[in-house]
Coordinates of C-alpha atoms and ligand atoms in Angstrom, one line a residue:
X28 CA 125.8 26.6 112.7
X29 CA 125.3 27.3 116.3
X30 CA 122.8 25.3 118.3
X31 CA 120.8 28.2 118.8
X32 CA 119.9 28.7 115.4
X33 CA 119.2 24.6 115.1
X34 CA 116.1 25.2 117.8
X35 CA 115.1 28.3 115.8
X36 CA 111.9 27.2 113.5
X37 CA 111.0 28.6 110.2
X38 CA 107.4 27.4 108.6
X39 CA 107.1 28.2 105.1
X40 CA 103.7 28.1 103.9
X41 CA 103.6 26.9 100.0
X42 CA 105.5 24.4 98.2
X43 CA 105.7 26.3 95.1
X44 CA 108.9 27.6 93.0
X45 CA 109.5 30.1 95.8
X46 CA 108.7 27.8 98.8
X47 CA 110.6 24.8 97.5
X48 CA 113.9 27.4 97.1
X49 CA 113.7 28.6 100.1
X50 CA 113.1 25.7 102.1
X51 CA 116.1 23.8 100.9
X52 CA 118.3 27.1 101.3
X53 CA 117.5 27.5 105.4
X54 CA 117.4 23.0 105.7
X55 CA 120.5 23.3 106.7
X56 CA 120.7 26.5 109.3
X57 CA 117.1 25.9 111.2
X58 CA 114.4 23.7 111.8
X59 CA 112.2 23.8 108.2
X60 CA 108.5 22.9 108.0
X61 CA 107.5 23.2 104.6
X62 CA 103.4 23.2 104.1
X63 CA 101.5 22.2 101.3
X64 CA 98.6 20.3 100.6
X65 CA 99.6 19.0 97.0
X66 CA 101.3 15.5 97.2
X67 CA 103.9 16.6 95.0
X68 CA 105.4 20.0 93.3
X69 CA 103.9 21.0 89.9
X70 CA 105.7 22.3 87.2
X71 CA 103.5 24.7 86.0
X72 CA 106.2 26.1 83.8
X73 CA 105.7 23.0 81.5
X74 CA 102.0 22.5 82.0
X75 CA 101.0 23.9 78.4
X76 CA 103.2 21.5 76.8
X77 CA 102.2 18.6 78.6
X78 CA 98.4 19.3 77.7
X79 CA 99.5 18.6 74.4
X80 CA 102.0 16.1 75.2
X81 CA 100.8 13.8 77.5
X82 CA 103.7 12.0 78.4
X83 CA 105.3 14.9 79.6
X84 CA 102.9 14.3 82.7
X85 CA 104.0 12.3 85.0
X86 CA 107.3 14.8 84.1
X87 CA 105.6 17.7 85.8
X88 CA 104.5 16.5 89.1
X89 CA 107.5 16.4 90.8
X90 CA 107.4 14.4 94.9
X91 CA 108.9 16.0 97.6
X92 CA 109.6 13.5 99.5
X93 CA 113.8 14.2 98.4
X94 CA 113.6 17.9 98.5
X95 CA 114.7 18.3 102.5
X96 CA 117.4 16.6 103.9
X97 CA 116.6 17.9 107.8
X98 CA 112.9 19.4 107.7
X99 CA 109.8 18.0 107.2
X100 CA 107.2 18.5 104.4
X101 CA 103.6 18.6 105.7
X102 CA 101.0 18.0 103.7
X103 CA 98.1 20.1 105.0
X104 CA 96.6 23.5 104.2
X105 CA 96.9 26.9 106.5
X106 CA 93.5 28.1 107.2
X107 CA 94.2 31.0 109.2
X108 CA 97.5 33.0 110.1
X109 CA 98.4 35.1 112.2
X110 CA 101.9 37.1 113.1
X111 CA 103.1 34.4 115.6
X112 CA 100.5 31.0 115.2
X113 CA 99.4 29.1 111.7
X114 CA 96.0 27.0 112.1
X115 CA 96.9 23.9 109.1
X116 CA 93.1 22.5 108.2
X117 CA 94.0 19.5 110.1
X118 CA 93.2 21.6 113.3
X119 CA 97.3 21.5 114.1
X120 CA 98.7 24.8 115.8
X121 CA 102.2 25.9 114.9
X122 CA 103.7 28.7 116.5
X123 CA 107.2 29.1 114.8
X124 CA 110.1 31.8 114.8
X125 CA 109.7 33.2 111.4
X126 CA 106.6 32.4 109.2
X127 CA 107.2 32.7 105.6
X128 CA 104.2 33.2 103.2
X129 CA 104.6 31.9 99.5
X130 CA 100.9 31.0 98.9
X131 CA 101.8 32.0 95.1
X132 CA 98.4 32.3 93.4
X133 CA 96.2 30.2 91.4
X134 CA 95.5 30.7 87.5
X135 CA 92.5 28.7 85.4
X136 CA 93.1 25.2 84.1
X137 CA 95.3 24.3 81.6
X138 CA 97.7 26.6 82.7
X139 CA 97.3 25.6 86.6
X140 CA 96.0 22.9 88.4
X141 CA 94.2 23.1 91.7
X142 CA 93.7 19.3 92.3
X143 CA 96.0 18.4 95.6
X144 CA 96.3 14.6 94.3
X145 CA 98.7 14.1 90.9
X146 CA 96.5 10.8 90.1
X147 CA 93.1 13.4 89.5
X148 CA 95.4 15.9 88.4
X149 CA 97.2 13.6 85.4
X150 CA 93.2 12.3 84.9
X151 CA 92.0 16.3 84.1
X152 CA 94.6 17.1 81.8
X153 CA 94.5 13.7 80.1
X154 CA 90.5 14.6 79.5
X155 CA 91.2 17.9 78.3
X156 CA 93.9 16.6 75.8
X157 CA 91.7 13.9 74.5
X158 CA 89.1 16.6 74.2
X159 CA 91.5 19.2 72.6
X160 CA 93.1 16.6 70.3
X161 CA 89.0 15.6 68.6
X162 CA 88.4 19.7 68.3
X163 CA 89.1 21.2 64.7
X164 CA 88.4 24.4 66.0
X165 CA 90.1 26.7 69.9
X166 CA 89.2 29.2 71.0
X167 CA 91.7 30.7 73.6
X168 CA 90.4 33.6 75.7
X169 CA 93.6 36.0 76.5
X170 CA 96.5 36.8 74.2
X171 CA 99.2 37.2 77.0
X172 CA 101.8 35.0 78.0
X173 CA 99.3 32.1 79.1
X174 CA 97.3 32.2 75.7
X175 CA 99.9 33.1 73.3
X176 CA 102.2 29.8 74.7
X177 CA 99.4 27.8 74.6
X178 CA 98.6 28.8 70.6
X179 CA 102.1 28.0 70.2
X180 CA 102.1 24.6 71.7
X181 CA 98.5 23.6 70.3
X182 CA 100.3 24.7 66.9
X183 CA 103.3 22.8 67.0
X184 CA 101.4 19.5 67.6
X185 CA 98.5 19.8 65.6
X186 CA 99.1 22.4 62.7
X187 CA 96.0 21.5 61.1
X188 CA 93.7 23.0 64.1
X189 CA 92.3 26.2 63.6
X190 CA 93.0 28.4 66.4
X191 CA 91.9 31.7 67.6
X192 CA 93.4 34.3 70.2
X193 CA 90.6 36.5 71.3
X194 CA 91.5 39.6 73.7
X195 CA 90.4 42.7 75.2
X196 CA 93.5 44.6 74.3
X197 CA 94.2 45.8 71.1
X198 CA 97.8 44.1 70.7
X199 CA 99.0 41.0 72.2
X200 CA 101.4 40.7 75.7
X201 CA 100.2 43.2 77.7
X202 CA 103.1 44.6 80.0
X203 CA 106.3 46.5 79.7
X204 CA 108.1 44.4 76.4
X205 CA 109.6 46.3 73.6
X206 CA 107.3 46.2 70.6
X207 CA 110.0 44.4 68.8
X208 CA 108.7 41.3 70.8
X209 CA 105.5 41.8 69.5
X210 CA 106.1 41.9 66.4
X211 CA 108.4 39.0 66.6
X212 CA 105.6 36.9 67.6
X213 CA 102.7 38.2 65.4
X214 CA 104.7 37.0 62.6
X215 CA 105.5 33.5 63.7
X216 CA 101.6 33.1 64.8
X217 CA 101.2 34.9 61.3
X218 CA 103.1 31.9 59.9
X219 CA 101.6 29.3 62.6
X220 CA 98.1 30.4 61.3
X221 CA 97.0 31.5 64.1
X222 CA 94.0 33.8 64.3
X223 CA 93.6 37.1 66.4
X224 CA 90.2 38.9 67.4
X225 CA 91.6 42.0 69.3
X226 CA 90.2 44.8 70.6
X227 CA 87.1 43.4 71.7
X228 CA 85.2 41.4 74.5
X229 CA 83.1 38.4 73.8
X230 CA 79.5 39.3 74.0
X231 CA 78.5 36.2 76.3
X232 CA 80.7 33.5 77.3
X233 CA 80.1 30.2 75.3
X234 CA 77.8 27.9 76.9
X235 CA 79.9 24.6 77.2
X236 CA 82.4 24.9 80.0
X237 CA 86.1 25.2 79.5
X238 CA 88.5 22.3 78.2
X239 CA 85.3 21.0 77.4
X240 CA 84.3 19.3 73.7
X241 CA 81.0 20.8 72.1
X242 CA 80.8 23.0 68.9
X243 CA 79.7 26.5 69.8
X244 CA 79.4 29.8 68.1
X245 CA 80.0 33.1 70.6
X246 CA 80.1 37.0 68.9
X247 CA 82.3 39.5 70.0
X248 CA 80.9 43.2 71.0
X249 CA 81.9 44.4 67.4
X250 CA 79.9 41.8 66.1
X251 CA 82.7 39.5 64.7
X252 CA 81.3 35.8 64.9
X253 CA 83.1 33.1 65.7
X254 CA 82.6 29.2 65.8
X255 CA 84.6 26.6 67.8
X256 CA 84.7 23.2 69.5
X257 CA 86.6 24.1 72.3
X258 CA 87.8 26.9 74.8
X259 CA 90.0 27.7 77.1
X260 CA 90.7 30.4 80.0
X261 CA 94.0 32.0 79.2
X262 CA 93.8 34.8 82.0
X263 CA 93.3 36.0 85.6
X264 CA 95.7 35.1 88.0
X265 CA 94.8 35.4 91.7
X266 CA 96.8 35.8 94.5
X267 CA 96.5 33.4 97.2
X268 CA 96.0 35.6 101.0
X269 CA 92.7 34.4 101.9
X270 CA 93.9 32.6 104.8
X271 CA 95.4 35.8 106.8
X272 CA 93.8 36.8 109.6
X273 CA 93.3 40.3 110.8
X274 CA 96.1 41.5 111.9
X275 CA 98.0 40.3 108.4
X276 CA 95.2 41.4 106.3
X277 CA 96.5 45.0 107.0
X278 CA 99.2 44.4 104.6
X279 CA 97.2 43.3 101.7
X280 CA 96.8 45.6 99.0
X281 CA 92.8 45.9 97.6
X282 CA 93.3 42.9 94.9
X283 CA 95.0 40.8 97.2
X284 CA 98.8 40.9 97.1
X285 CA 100.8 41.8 100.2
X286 CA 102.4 44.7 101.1
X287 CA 106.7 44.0 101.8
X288 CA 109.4 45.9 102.3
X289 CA 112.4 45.5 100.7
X290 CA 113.5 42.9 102.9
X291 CA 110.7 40.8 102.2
X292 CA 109.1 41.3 106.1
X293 CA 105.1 41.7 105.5
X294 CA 104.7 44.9 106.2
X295 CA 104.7 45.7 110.1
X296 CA 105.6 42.1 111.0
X297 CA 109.6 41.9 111.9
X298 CA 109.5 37.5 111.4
X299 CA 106.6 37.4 109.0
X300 CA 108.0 37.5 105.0
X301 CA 106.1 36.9 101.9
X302 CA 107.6 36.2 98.3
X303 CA 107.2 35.0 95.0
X304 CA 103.1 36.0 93.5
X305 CA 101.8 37.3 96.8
X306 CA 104.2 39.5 97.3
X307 CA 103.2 43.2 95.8
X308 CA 106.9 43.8 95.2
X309 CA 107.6 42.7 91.3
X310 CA 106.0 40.4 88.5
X311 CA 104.5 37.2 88.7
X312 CA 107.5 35.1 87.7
X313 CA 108.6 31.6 89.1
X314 CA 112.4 32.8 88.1
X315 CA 111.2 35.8 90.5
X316 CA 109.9 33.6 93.4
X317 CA 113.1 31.8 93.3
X318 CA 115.2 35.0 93.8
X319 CA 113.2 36.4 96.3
X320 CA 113.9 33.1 98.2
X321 CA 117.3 33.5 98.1
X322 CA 116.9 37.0 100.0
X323 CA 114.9 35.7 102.3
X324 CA 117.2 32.9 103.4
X325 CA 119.9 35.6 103.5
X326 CA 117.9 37.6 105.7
X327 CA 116.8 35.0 107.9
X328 CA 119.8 33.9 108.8
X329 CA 121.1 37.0 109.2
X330 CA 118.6 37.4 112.1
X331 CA 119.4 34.0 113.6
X332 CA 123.1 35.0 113.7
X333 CA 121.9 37.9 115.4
X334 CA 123.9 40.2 112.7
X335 CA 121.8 43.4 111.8
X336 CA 122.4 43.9 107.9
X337 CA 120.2 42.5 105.9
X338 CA 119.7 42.0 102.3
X339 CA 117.5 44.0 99.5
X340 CA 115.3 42.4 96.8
X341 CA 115.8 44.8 93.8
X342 CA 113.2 44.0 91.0
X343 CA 114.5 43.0 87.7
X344 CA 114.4 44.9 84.4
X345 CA 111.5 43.5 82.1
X346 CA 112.0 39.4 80.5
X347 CA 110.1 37.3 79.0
X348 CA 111.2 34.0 78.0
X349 CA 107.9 33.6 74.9
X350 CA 108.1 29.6 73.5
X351 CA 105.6 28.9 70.8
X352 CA 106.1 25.1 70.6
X353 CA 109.4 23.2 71.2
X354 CA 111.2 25.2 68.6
X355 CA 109.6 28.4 68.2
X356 CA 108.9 31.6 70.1
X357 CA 110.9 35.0 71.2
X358 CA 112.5 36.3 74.1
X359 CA 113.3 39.6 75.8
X360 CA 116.3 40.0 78.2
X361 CA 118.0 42.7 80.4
X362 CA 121.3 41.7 78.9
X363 CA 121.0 41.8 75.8
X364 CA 119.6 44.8 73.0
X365 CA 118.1 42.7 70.4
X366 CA 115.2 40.2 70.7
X367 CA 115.9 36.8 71.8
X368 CA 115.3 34.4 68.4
X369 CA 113.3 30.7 68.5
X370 CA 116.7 29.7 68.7
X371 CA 117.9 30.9 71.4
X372 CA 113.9 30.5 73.6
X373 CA 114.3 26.2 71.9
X374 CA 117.4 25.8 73.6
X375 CA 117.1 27.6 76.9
X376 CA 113.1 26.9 77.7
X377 CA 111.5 25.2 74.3
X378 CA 112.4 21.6 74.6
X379 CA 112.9 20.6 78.0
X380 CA 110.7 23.5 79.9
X381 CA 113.3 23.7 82.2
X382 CA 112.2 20.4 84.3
X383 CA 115.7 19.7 84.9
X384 CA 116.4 22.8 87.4
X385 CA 113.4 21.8 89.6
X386 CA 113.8 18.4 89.7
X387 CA 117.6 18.9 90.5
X388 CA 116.5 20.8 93.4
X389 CA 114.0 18.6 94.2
X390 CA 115.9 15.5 94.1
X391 CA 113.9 14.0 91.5
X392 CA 115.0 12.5 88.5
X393 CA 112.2 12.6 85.5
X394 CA 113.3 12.1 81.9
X395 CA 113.1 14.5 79.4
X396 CA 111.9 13.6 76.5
X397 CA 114.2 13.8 73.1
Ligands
FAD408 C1 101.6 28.3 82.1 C2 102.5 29.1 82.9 C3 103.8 29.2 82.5 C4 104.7 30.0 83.2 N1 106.0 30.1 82.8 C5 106.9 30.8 83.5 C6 108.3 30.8 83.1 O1 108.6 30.3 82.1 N2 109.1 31.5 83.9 C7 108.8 32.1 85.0 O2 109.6 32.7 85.7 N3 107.5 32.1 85.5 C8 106.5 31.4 84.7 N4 105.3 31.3 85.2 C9 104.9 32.0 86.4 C10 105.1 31.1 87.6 O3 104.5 29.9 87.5 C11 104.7 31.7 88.9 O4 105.2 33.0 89.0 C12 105.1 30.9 90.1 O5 104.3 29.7 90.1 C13 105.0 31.6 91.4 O6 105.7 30.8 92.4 P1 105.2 30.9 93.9 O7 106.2 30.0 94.7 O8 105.0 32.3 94.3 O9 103.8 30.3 93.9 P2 103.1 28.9 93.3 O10 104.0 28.3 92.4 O11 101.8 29.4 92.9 O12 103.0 28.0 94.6 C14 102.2 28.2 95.7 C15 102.0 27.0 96.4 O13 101.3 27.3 97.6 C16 100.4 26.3 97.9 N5 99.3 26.8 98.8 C17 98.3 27.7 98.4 N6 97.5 28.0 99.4 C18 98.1 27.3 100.5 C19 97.7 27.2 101.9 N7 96.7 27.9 102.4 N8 98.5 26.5 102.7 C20 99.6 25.8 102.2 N9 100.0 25.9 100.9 C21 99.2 26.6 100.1 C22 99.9 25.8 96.5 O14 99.3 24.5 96.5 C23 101.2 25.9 95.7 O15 101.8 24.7 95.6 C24 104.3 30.6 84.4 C25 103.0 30.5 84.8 C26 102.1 29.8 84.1 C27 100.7 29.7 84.6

């Protein structure tokens, strides 16, 4: 490491599954600043399971105060960047080498949380578990990923709930999966009970908020009633870009991602990147953040060693790692021609939601339940 490259700065905006990975990978080679105005990383991976498990909670929110061994982790919000100067909410100016943009994006409650303090955080998710655990009847609007996980895990710990999927689409899992997927899952929610109303929108929204407890009775457009005592929003993802300013708002695509090149560089902007859900170049994946980090780092240093190659992010082939509970679910991988069995999705993701990988690389040390 030259000294050279220790005065070179590098501000990643977003402590998130990409952020946190890229961060620790440059600690070492430049000066880090890592943003974020949570007070600790959340494992949103596991954030379904620890609705219905509350003492996976405290599990989840993982400090950072472990994560960098050289940098420093600032807890404060960008408000407005531009190429070469963030403004953080707390009216400080930085004006790094290379700005790095993993602002990921936000999703509705259970599956995210946007509370920046863990203590009001753990209190909204133990009030929507005591909420969910009086309700005979869910309703879960949106049968991708979000919803169909969340059936799973609502399932698994109560089987005697009643639960319905309600979606747009006409099948579950929207995306590129091979039917066998599907049809793996339909039969496992077959035998979970789980209800599906597909194919149509609900006619008005119900009139008790989300997470909520109240009895209420909603009918789809086909006319299909149907009566429950609580909800919850299982879709629309938004990425987080509101902060750029003009210049940087060039790259953003009209819903909101930004435009990168292969590299990673926002587009036009030689020390500006962007990865992980704001980035317009693959899926919405934390295992894809994390990878895109890595190509970063490469490329970054590769610029502070003053070297000209630098390294491509090639998207992955379609997967899906599905759980439904701690022992169900299916999978989907590049590797491998068949579909992944509950087995296989128990072991790798099902029982310990994979809290020990962040928390190794945050330092952390939480315990995973048995
Ligand atoms: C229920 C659920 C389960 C999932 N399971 C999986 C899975 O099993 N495998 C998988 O690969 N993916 C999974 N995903 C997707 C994964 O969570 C996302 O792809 C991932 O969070 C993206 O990481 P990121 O670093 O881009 O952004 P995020 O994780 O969204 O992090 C962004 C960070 O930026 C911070 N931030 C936002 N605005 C600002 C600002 N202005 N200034 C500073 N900081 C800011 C936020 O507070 C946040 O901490 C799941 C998602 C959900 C909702």
């Amino acid at each position: 490491m030259s000294n050279a490259s220790q005065q070179s700065s590098v501000v990643v905006i977003g402590g998130g599954y990409g952020g946190i990975t890229l961060a620790r990978a440059l600690d070492e080679h430049a000066h880090v600043t890592l943003v974020e105005p949570k007070d600790a990383f959340v494992h949103n991976v596991a954030s379904l399971r620890a609705l219905v498990e509350p003492t996976w909670l405290p599990r989840i929110f993982l400090p950072y105060d472990q994560l960098l061994a050289h940098g420093t982790v600032v807890r404060d919000r960008a408000v407005h960047v531009d190429a070469d100067q963030i403004v953080l909410a707390s009216g400080q100016h930085l004006k790094p080498d290379f700005i790095v943009l993993a602002t990921g994006s936000t999703y509705p409650f259970p599956a995210k949380s946007d509370e920046p303090n863990t203590v009001d955080a753990i209190d909204h998710y133990r009030a929507a578990h005591a909420n969910l655990e009086r309700a005979n009847q869910v309703m879960l609007l949106g049968a991708g990923a979000v919803g169909l996980e969340l059936a799973g895990e609502i399932a698994a710990a109560w089987p005697d709930k009643h639960i319905v999927l309600v979606d747009l689409a006409d099948q579950i899992l929207p995306g590129p999966y091979d039917q066998r997927l599907r049809d793996e899952l339909n039969r496992q929610l077959d035998n979970l009970g789980v209800e599906r109303v597909m194919g149509r929108a609900l006619a008005h929204l119900p009139d008790i908020p989300p997470g909520e407890a109240g009895t209420f009775t909603v009918t789809t457009t086909a006319g299909t009633r149907i009566e429950a005592d609580i909800w919850f929003r299982c879709h629309g993802i938004t990425p987080v870009t509101g902060y750029l300013g003009d210049e940087l708002m060039g790259a953003r695509t009209h819903d909101g991602y930004l435009k990168v090149t292969p590299q990673l560089q926002v587009v036009g902007f030689d020390r500006v990147y962007a990865l992980g859900d704001i980035a317009a170049i693959d899926v919405n994946k934390a295992g894809v953040a994390a990878r895109q980090a890595q190509v970063v780092a490469t490329n970054i240093q590769a610029h502070l060693a003053g070297t000209a190659e630098r390294a491509d992010y090639n998207p992955a082939p379609p997967a899906l790692i599905l759980p439904l509970g701690p022992t169900g679910g299916a999978g989907q991988l590049p590797n491998r021609d068949d579909i992944a069995t509950a087995e296989f999705v128990s072991q790798v993701k099902g029982r310990d939601m994979m809290i020990d990988r962040y928390a190794k690389l945050l330092n952390a040390h939480p315990t995973v339940p048995s």
